[in-house]
Amino acid sequence: MSSAITIQSVTKLYGKLKAVDAFSLEVGRGTIFGLLGPNGAGKTTLIKILTTLMRPTAGDAFVEGYSVLSEGKAVRSIIGVVPQQNNLDRYLTARENLILHARMHGMRPAEYNPRIDELLELIGLSSRQGDFPDIFSGGMQRRLVVARALVHDPRVLFLDEPTTGLDPQSRRAVWDYIHSLKEKMTIFLTTHYMDEADALCGRIVIMDQGRALVDGTSAELKERLAHAHVYEVEFKADADRYEEVLRRLSFVKSMERTGNNFRLSLSDEESLKPLMDSIGSADIKKICLREPSLEDVFIELTGKKVRE
Ligand SMILES: Nc1ncnc2c1ncn2[C@@H]1O[C@H](COP(=O)(O)OP(=O)(O)OP(=O)(O)O)[C@@H](O)[C@H]1O
Ligand SMILES: [Mg+2]
């Protein structure tokens, strides 16, 4: 068996709301897998089911072959979890939080103490290990939660938005660390940062309304939009007038305006010349072809409207 995670047609209903809708997935061992999707897509619900915090309404899922329905204890012993909301024990110091976790996993002091030293060093909290998490900044708490998930050397690590609220330095430190774990474990993460998914994940699924929309590597997902000829045009002035002109051109399939900057999607490459003919070149400050980004793919698939 080379699948670390198998999800078999999992559905989760909250009353009438279908948060996860007959979702199936296999994640191979050693993968860094990224689950993306707008607010409310069902990502956290799926992670809660995989980590046995919640039972599915229908279907089953397996972590390293253990069923989340019937072998929850075995599942919990081999996974590490970073939940979306920090859930540190505020009456225990940073180090005690890690020790409690180690003991709950049956580790002995000789085993866990050096491991905890190493993790505290890694997250830059060695000198603060005697402090209570309440007086930590949000980012420090987040780093401690990530460290806690790793104390018992899990085989599968679930990270629900691991770097939300972290400063750029800490994000990169967490990325580097996640990357270095790749050989040893399977990592299942959710994120709203497209650059994070791009940098880390060997495979990405974008989900919405409980269902998977696309599945592939970052390059494969971008390739889906490679047919879109997207140009960025910036005018020196008169943007209102140009907006009118652009609106009337039949080969401009869509446009987005930010100040004097327009993002135009043209029907094909041949449209560039007629575009230039229509707007003239005098007032153009900049024009460039835009390679589709993962964010473009995300917006294209999940729409522009803000979710509740
Ligand atoms: N305990 C609950 N009771 C009722 N509805 C819930 C519950 N938890 C989640 N939901 C609903 O289920 C849907 C999916 O929520 P979920 O938290 O899984 O989304 P998400 O993809 O993690 O979103 P976000 O990116 O905002 O974290 C949402 O519509 C949410 O309101
Ligand atoms: Mg969530």
CSV table of C-alpha atoms and ligand atoms in Angstrom, one decimal:
chain,number,residue,atom,x,y,z
A,1,MET,CA,0.0,0.0,0.0
A,2,SER,CA,1.6,3.3,-1.0
A,3,SER,CA,-1.3,5.6,-0.2
A,4,ALA,CA,-1.0,7.5,3.0
A,5,ILE,CA,-4.5,8.9,2.9
A,6,THR,CA,-7.5,7.4,1.2
A,7,ILE,CA,-10.9,9.2,1.3
A,8,GLN,CA,-13.8,7.1,0.0
A,9,SER,CA,-16.8,9.1,-0.9
A,10,VAL,CA,-17.0,11.1,2.3
A,11,THR,CA,-20.0,13.3,2.9
A,12,LYS,CA,-20.6,15.6,5.9
A,13,LEU,CA,-23.9,17.3,6.6
A,14,TYR,CA,-24.4,20.0,9.1
A,15,GLY,CA,-28.2,19.9,9.3
A,16,LYS,CA,-29.2,20.6,5.7
A,17,LEU,CA,-25.8,22.1,4.7
A,18,LYS,CA,-23.6,19.7,2.8
A,19,ALA,CA,-20.1,20.8,3.8
A,20,VAL,CA,-18.4,17.8,2.1
A,21,ASP,CA,-20.1,16.2,-0.8
A,22,ALA,CA,-19.1,12.6,-1.8
A,23,PHE,CA,-15.4,13.6,-1.7
A,24,SER,CA,-12.8,10.9,-2.8
A,25,LEU,CA,-9.1,11.2,-2.8
A,26,GLU,CA,-5.8,9.2,-2.6
A,27,VAL,CA,-2.7,10.9,-1.4
A,28,GLY,CA,0.6,9.0,-2.0
A,29,ARG,CA,3.2,8.6,0.8
A,30,GLY,CA,5.8,11.3,1.0
A,31,THR,CA,3.6,13.9,-0.8
A,32,ILE,CA,3.1,17.4,0.3
A,33,PHE,CA,-0.5,17.8,-0.6
A,34,GLY,CA,-2.3,21.1,-0.6
A,35,LEU,CA,-6.0,21.6,-0.3
A,36,LEU,CA,-7.2,25.0,-1.5
A,37,GLY,CA,-10.6,26.6,-1.5
A,38,PRO,CA,-12.5,29.7,-0.6
A,39,ASN,CA,-13.9,30.2,2.9
A,40,GLY,CA,-16.5,27.6,3.7
A,41,ALA,CA,-15.3,25.2,1.0
A,42,GLY,CA,-15.2,22.3,3.4
A,43,LYS,CA,-11.4,22.1,4.0
A,44,THR,CA,-11.4,22.2,7.8
A,45,THR,CA,-14.4,19.8,7.9
A,46,LEU,CA,-12.4,17.3,5.8
A,47,ILE,CA,-9.4,17.6,8.1
A,48,LYS,CA,-11.5,17.1,11.2
A,49,ILE,CA,-12.9,13.9,9.7
A,50,LEU,CA,-9.4,12.7,8.7
A,51,THR,CA,-8.0,13.4,12.2
A,52,THR,CA,-11.1,11.7,13.9
A,53,LEU,CA,-12.4,14.9,15.5
A,54,MET,CA,-15.6,14.4,13.6
A,55,ARG,CA,-17.4,11.5,12.0
A,56,PRO,CA,-18.5,11.7,8.4
A,57,THR,CA,-22.2,11.4,7.7
A,58,ALA,CA,-21.4,8.9,5.0
A,59,GLY,CA,-18.3,7.3,3.5
A,60,ASP,CA,-15.0,6.3,5.2
A,61,ALA,CA,-11.4,7.5,5.1
A,62,PHE,CA,-8.1,5.7,5.9
A,63,VAL,CA,-4.9,7.1,7.2
A,64,GLU,CA,-2.0,4.7,6.6
A,65,GLY,CA,-4.6,2.0,6.1
A,66,TYR,CA,-6.4,2.7,9.4
A,67,SER,CA,-10.1,3.6,9.2
A,68,VAL,CA,-11.1,6.8,10.8
A,69,LEU,CA,-14.5,5.2,11.6
A,70,SER,CA,-13.3,2.0,13.3
A,71,GLU,CA,-9.6,2.5,14.1
A,72,GLY,CA,-9.6,6.0,15.4
A,73,LYS,CA,-7.1,5.3,18.1
A,74,ALA,CA,-4.6,3.9,15.7
A,75,VAL,CA,-5.1,6.9,13.4
A,76,ARG,CA,-4.5,9.3,16.3
A,77,SER,CA,-1.3,7.6,17.3
A,78,ILE,CA,0.4,8.2,13.9
A,79,ILE,CA,-0.8,11.7,13.0
A,80,GLY,CA,0.2,15.2,13.9
A,81,VAL,CA,-2.4,17.9,13.7
A,82,VAL,CA,-2.1,21.7,13.5
A,83,PRO,CA,-5.7,22.9,13.8
A,84,GLN,CA,-7.0,26.1,12.2
A,85,GLN,CA,-7.5,27.6,15.7
A,86,ASN,CA,-4.6,27.5,18.1
A,87,ASN,CA,-5.6,25.2,21.0
A,88,LEU,CA,-2.7,25.5,23.5
A,89,ASP,CA,-3.2,24.8,27.1
A,90,ARG,CA,-3.0,28.2,28.7
A,91,TYR,CA,-2.3,26.9,32.2
A,92,LEU,CA,0.9,25.1,31.0
A,93,THR,CA,4.1,26.7,29.9
A,94,ALA,CA,5.3,26.3,26.3
A,95,ARG,CA,7.6,23.4,27.3
A,96,GLU,CA,4.9,21.8,29.4
A,97,ASN,CA,2.5,21.9,26.5
A,98,LEU,CA,5.0,19.9,24.5
A,99,ILE,CA,5.7,17.5,27.3
A,100,LEU,CA,2.0,16.9,27.9
A,101,HIS,CA,1.6,16.0,24.2
A,102,ALA,CA,4.6,13.7,24.3
A,103,ARG,CA,3.3,11.9,27.4
A,104,MET,CA,-0.1,11.5,25.8
A,105,HIS,CA,1.7,9.7,23.0
A,106,GLY,CA,3.4,7.4,25.5
A,107,MET,CA,6.9,8.9,25.1
A,108,ARG,CA,9.5,8.6,27.9
A,109,PRO,CA,11.4,11.7,29.2
A,110,ALA,CA,14.7,10.4,27.7
A,111,GLU,CA,13.0,10.3,24.4
A,112,TYR,CA,11.0,13.5,24.5
A,113,ASN,CA,13.4,15.9,26.2
A,114,PRO,CA,16.0,16.1,23.5
A,115,ARG,CA,13.3,16.2,20.8
A,116,ILE,CA,11.6,19.1,22.6
A,117,ASP,CA,14.9,20.9,22.9
A,118,GLU,CA,15.4,20.5,19.2
A,119,LEU,CA,11.9,21.7,18.3
A,120,LEU,CA,12.0,24.7,20.6
A,121,GLU,CA,15.3,25.7,19.0
A,122,LEU,CA,13.8,25.3,15.6
A,123,ILE,CA,10.8,27.5,16.3
A,124,GLY,CA,13.0,30.1,18.0
A,125,LEU,CA,11.3,29.8,21.4
A,126,SER,CA,14.0,28.1,23.5
A,127,SER,CA,14.4,31.2,25.7
A,128,ARG,CA,10.7,31.5,26.1
A,129,GLN,CA,9.9,27.9,27.0
A,130,GLY,CA,9.0,28.7,30.6
A,131,ASP,CA,6.4,31.3,29.6
A,132,PHE,CA,2.7,30.7,29.3
A,133,PRO,CA,1.3,30.8,25.7
A,134,ASP,CA,-1.2,33.6,26.7
A,135,ILE,CA,1.6,36.1,26.7
A,136,PHE,CA,3.0,35.0,23.3
A,137,SER,CA,2.2,36.8,20.1
A,138,GLY,CA,-0.2,35.1,17.6
A,139,GLY,CA,2.8,34.0,15.5
A,140,MET,CA,4.7,32.6,18.4
A,141,GLN,CA,1.6,30.6,19.5
A,142,ARG,CA,1.3,29.3,15.9
A,143,ARG,CA,4.9,28.1,15.9
A,144,LEU,CA,4.4,26.4,19.2
A,145,VAL,CA,1.3,24.5,17.8
A,146,VAL,CA,3.4,23.4,14.8
A,147,ALA,CA,6.2,22.2,17.1
A,148,ARG,CA,3.7,20.3,19.2
A,149,ALA,CA,2.3,18.4,16.2
A,150,LEU,CA,5.8,17.1,15.5
A,151,VAL,CA,6.9,16.0,19.0
A,152,HIS,CA,5.9,12.3,18.5
A,153,ASP,CA,7.3,12.1,15.0
A,154,PRO,CA,4.0,11.5,13.2
A,155,ARG,CA,3.8,9.6,9.9
A,156,VAL,CA,1.1,11.9,8.5
A,157,LEU,CA,1.0,15.6,9.4
A,158,PHE,CA,-2.2,17.6,9.0
A,159,LEU,CA,-1.8,21.4,8.9
A,160,ASP,CA,-4.9,23.6,8.6
A,161,GLU,CA,-3.6,27.0,7.5
A,162,PRO,CA,-0.2,26.5,9.3
A,163,THR,CA,1.2,29.9,8.4
A,164,THR,CA,-1.8,32.2,8.8
A,165,GLY,CA,-0.7,35.1,11.0
A,166,LEU,CA,3.0,34.5,10.7
A,167,ASP,CA,5.4,37.1,9.6
A,168,PRO,CA,7.4,36.5,6.3
A,169,GLN,CA,10.4,35.2,8.2
A,170,SER,CA,8.5,32.7,10.2
A,171,ARG,CA,6.5,31.6,7.2
A,172,ARG,CA,9.7,30.9,5.4
A,173,ALA,CA,11.1,29.1,8.4
A,174,VAL,CA,7.9,26.9,8.6
A,175,TRP,CA,8.1,26.2,4.8
A,176,ASP,CA,11.7,25.2,5.0
A,177,TYR,CA,10.9,22.9,7.9
A,178,ILE,CA,7.8,21.4,6.2
A,179,HIS,CA,10.0,20.8,3.1
A,180,SER,CA,12.7,19.1,5.1
A,181,LEU,CA,10.1,16.7,6.6
A,182,LYS,CA,9.0,15.6,3.1
A,183,GLU,CA,11.2,12.4,3.1
A,184,LYS,CA,9.9,11.2,6.4
A,185,MET,CA,6.2,11.9,6.3
A,186,THR,CA,3.2,12.7,4.3
A,187,ILE,CA,1.9,16.2,4.7
A,188,PHE,CA,-1.7,17.4,4.1
A,189,LEU,CA,-2.1,21.1,4.4
A,190,THR,CA,-4.7,23.8,3.6
A,191,THR,CA,-3.7,27.3,2.8
A,192,HIS,CA,-5.1,30.5,1.4
A,193,TYR,CA,-1.6,31.6,0.3
A,194,MET,CA,-1.1,30.7,-3.4
A,195,ASP,CA,2.6,31.3,-3.1
A,196,GLU,CA,2.7,28.8,-0.2
A,197,ALA,CA,0.9,26.1,-2.3
A,198,ASP,CA,3.2,26.9,-5.2
A,199,ALA,CA,6.4,26.7,-3.1
A,200,LEU,CA,5.5,23.6,-1.1
A,201,CYS,CA,3.0,21.3,-2.6
A,202,GLY,CA,3.7,18.6,-5.1
A,203,ARG,CA,0.0,18.1,-5.6
A,204,ILE,CA,-2.9,20.5,-5.3
A,205,VAL,CA,-6.6,20.1,-5.1
A,206,ILE,CA,-8.9,23.2,-5.3
A,207,MET,CA,-12.2,22.5,-3.7
A,208,ASP,CA,-15.5,24.4,-3.4
A,209,GLN,CA,-18.9,23.6,-1.9
A,210,GLY,CA,-17.6,20.2,-0.6
A,211,ARG,CA,-16.3,19.0,-4.0
A,212,ALA,CA,-12.9,18.8,-5.7
A,213,LEU,CA,-12.7,21.1,-8.8
A,214,VAL,CA,-9.2,20.3,-10.0
A,215,ASP,CA,-6.3,18.1,-9.1
A,216,GLY,CA,-2.7,18.3,-10.2
A,217,THR,CA,0.6,19.9,-9.8
A,218,SER,CA,0.8,23.7,-9.7
A,219,ALA,CA,2.2,23.7,-13.3
A,220,GLU,CA,-0.6,21.5,-14.5
A,221,LEU,CA,-3.2,23.7,-13.0
A,222,LYS,CA,-1.6,26.8,-14.6
A,223,GLU,CA,-1.4,25.0,-17.9
A,224,ARG,CA,-5.2,24.8,-17.9
A,225,LEU,CA,-5.2,28.6,-18.2
A,226,ALA,CA,-2.4,28.7,-20.7
A,227,HIS,CA,-4.9,29.2,-23.5
A,228,ALA,CA,-6.0,32.5,-21.9
A,229,HIS,CA,-4.0,35.3,-23.4
A,230,VAL,CA,-3.8,37.7,-20.5
A,231,TYR,CA,-2.1,41.1,-20.9
A,232,GLU,CA,-1.5,43.9,-18.5
A,233,VAL,CA,-1.8,47.4,-19.9
A,234,GLU,CA,-1.0,50.5,-17.9
A,235,PHE,CA,-2.0,53.9,-19.2
A,236,LYS,CA,-0.3,57.2,-18.3
A,237,ALA,CA,-3.6,59.0,-18.1
A,238,ASP,CA,-7.1,59.0,-19.5
A,239,ALA,CA,-8.0,55.6,-18.2
A,240,ASP,CA,-11.7,56.3,-18.2
A,241,ARG,CA,-11.7,57.0,-21.9
A,242,TYR,CA,-9.7,53.9,-22.6
A,243,GLU,CA,-12.0,51.8,-20.6
A,244,GLU,CA,-14.8,52.8,-22.9
A,245,VAL,CA,-12.7,51.9,-26.0
A,246,LEU,CA,-11.7,48.6,-24.5
A,247,ARG,CA,-15.2,47.7,-23.6
A,248,ARG,CA,-16.3,48.0,-27.2
A,249,LEU,CA,-13.7,45.6,-28.6
A,250,SER,CA,-15.2,42.2,-29.3
A,251,PHE,CA,-11.9,40.3,-28.8
A,252,VAL,CA,-11.4,41.6,-25.2
A,253,LYS,CA,-13.1,38.7,-23.4
A,254,SER,CA,-12.8,40.2,-19.9
A,255,MET,CA,-11.1,43.0,-18.2
A,256,GLU,CA,-10.3,44.1,-14.7
A,257,ARG,CA,-9.3,47.6,-13.9
A,258,THR,CA,-7.2,48.9,-10.9
A,259,GLY,CA,-6.6,52.6,-11.4
A,260,ASN,CA,-4.8,53.1,-14.7
A,261,ASN,CA,-4.0,49.4,-14.9
A,262,PHE,CA,-6.0,47.0,-16.9
A,263,ARG,CA,-5.8,43.3,-17.0
A,264,LEU,CA,-7.2,42.1,-20.3
A,265,SER,CA,-8.0,38.6,-21.4
A,266,LEU,CA,-7.9,38.4,-25.2
A,267,SER,CA,-9.6,35.8,-27.3
A,268,ASP,CA,-6.3,34.8,-29.0
A,269,GLU,CA,-2.8,36.0,-29.7
A,270,GLU,CA,-3.7,37.6,-33.0
A,271,SER,CA,-5.8,40.1,-31.1
A,272,LEU,CA,-2.8,41.9,-29.8
A,273,LYS,CA,-2.3,43.9,-33.0
A,274,PRO,CA,-5.9,45.1,-33.4
A,275,LEU,CA,-5.7,46.0,-29.7
A,276,MET,CA,-2.7,48.2,-30.2
A,277,ASP,CA,-4.3,49.7,-33.3
A,278,SER,CA,-7.4,50.7,-31.3
A,279,ILE,CA,-5.7,52.2,-28.3
A,280,GLY,CA,-2.7,53.7,-30.0
A,281,SER,CA,0.7,53.7,-28.2
A,282,ALA,CA,1.1,57.3,-27.1
A,283,ASP,CA,-0.4,57.0,-23.7
A,284,ILE,CA,0.7,53.5,-22.7
A,285,LYS,CA,3.1,53.3,-19.8
A,286,LYS,CA,3.5,49.6,-19.8
A,287,ILE,CA,2.1,46.5,-21.6
A,288,CYS,CA,3.1,42.9,-20.8
A,289,LEU,CA,2.0,39.4,-21.2
A,290,ARG,CA,1.0,37.8,-17.9
A,291,GLU,CA,1.7,34.2,-17.3
A,292,PRO,CA,-1.2,32.7,-15.4
A,293,SER,CA,-0.6,32.3,-11.7
A,294,LEU,CA,-2.1,29.8,-9.3
A,295,GLU,CA,-4.3,32.6,-8.0
A,296,ASP,CA,-5.7,33.2,-11.5
A,297,VAL,CA,-6.6,29.5,-11.7
A,298,PHE,CA,-8.2,29.7,-8.2
A,299,ILE,CA,-10.3,32.8,-9.2
A,300,GLU,CA,-11.2,31.4,-12.5
A,301,LEU,CA,-12.6,28.2,-10.9
A,302,THR,CA,-14.1,29.6,-7.7
A,303,GLY,CA,-15.4,33.0,-9.0
A,304,LYS,CA,-14.8,36.5,-7.7
A,305,LYS,CA,-17.6,36.9,-5.3
A,306,VAL,CA,-16.6,37.0,-1.6
A,307,ARG,CA,-17.9,34.1,0.5
A,308,GLU,CA,-19.9,34.6,3.6
B,1,LIG,N1,-19.9,22.8,13.5
B,1,LIG,C1,-20.5,23.3,12.4
B,1,LIG,N2,-21.9,23.4,12.4
B,1,LIG,C2,-22.5,23.9,11.3
B,1,LIG,N3,-22.0,24.3,10.2
B,1,LIG,C3,-20.6,24.2,10.1
B,1,LIG,C4,-19.8,23.7,11.2
B,1,LIG,N4,-18.5,23.7,10.9
B,1,LIG,C5,-18.5,24.2,9.6
B,1,LIG,N5,-19.8,24.5,9.2
B,1,LIG,C6,-20.1,25.0,7.8
B,1,LIG,O1,-19.6,24.1,6.9
B,1,LIG,C7,-19.0,24.7,5.7
B,1,LIG,C8,-17.6,24.3,5.6
B,1,LIG,O2,-16.9,24.8,6.6
B,1,LIG,P1,-15.3,24.6,6.8
B,1,LIG,O3,-14.9,25.1,8.1
B,1,LIG,O4,-15.0,23.1,6.6
B,1,LIG,O5,-14.7,25.5,5.6
B,1,LIG,P2,-13.2,25.8,5.3
B,1,LIG,O6,-13.0,25.4,3.8
B,1,LIG,O7,-12.3,25.3,6.3
B,1,LIG,O8,-13.2,27.4,5.3
B,1,LIG,P3,-12.1,28.5,5.8
B,1,LIG,O9,-11.2,28.7,4.6
B,1,LIG,O10,-12.9,29.7,6.1
B,1,LIG,O11,-11.4,27.9,7.0
B,1,LIG,C9,-19.3,26.2,6.0
B,1,LIG,O12,-20.4,26.6,5.3
B,1,LIG,C10,-19.4,26.3,7.5
B,1,LIG,O13,-20.3,27.4,7.8
B,2,MG,MG,-11.0,26.1,7.6
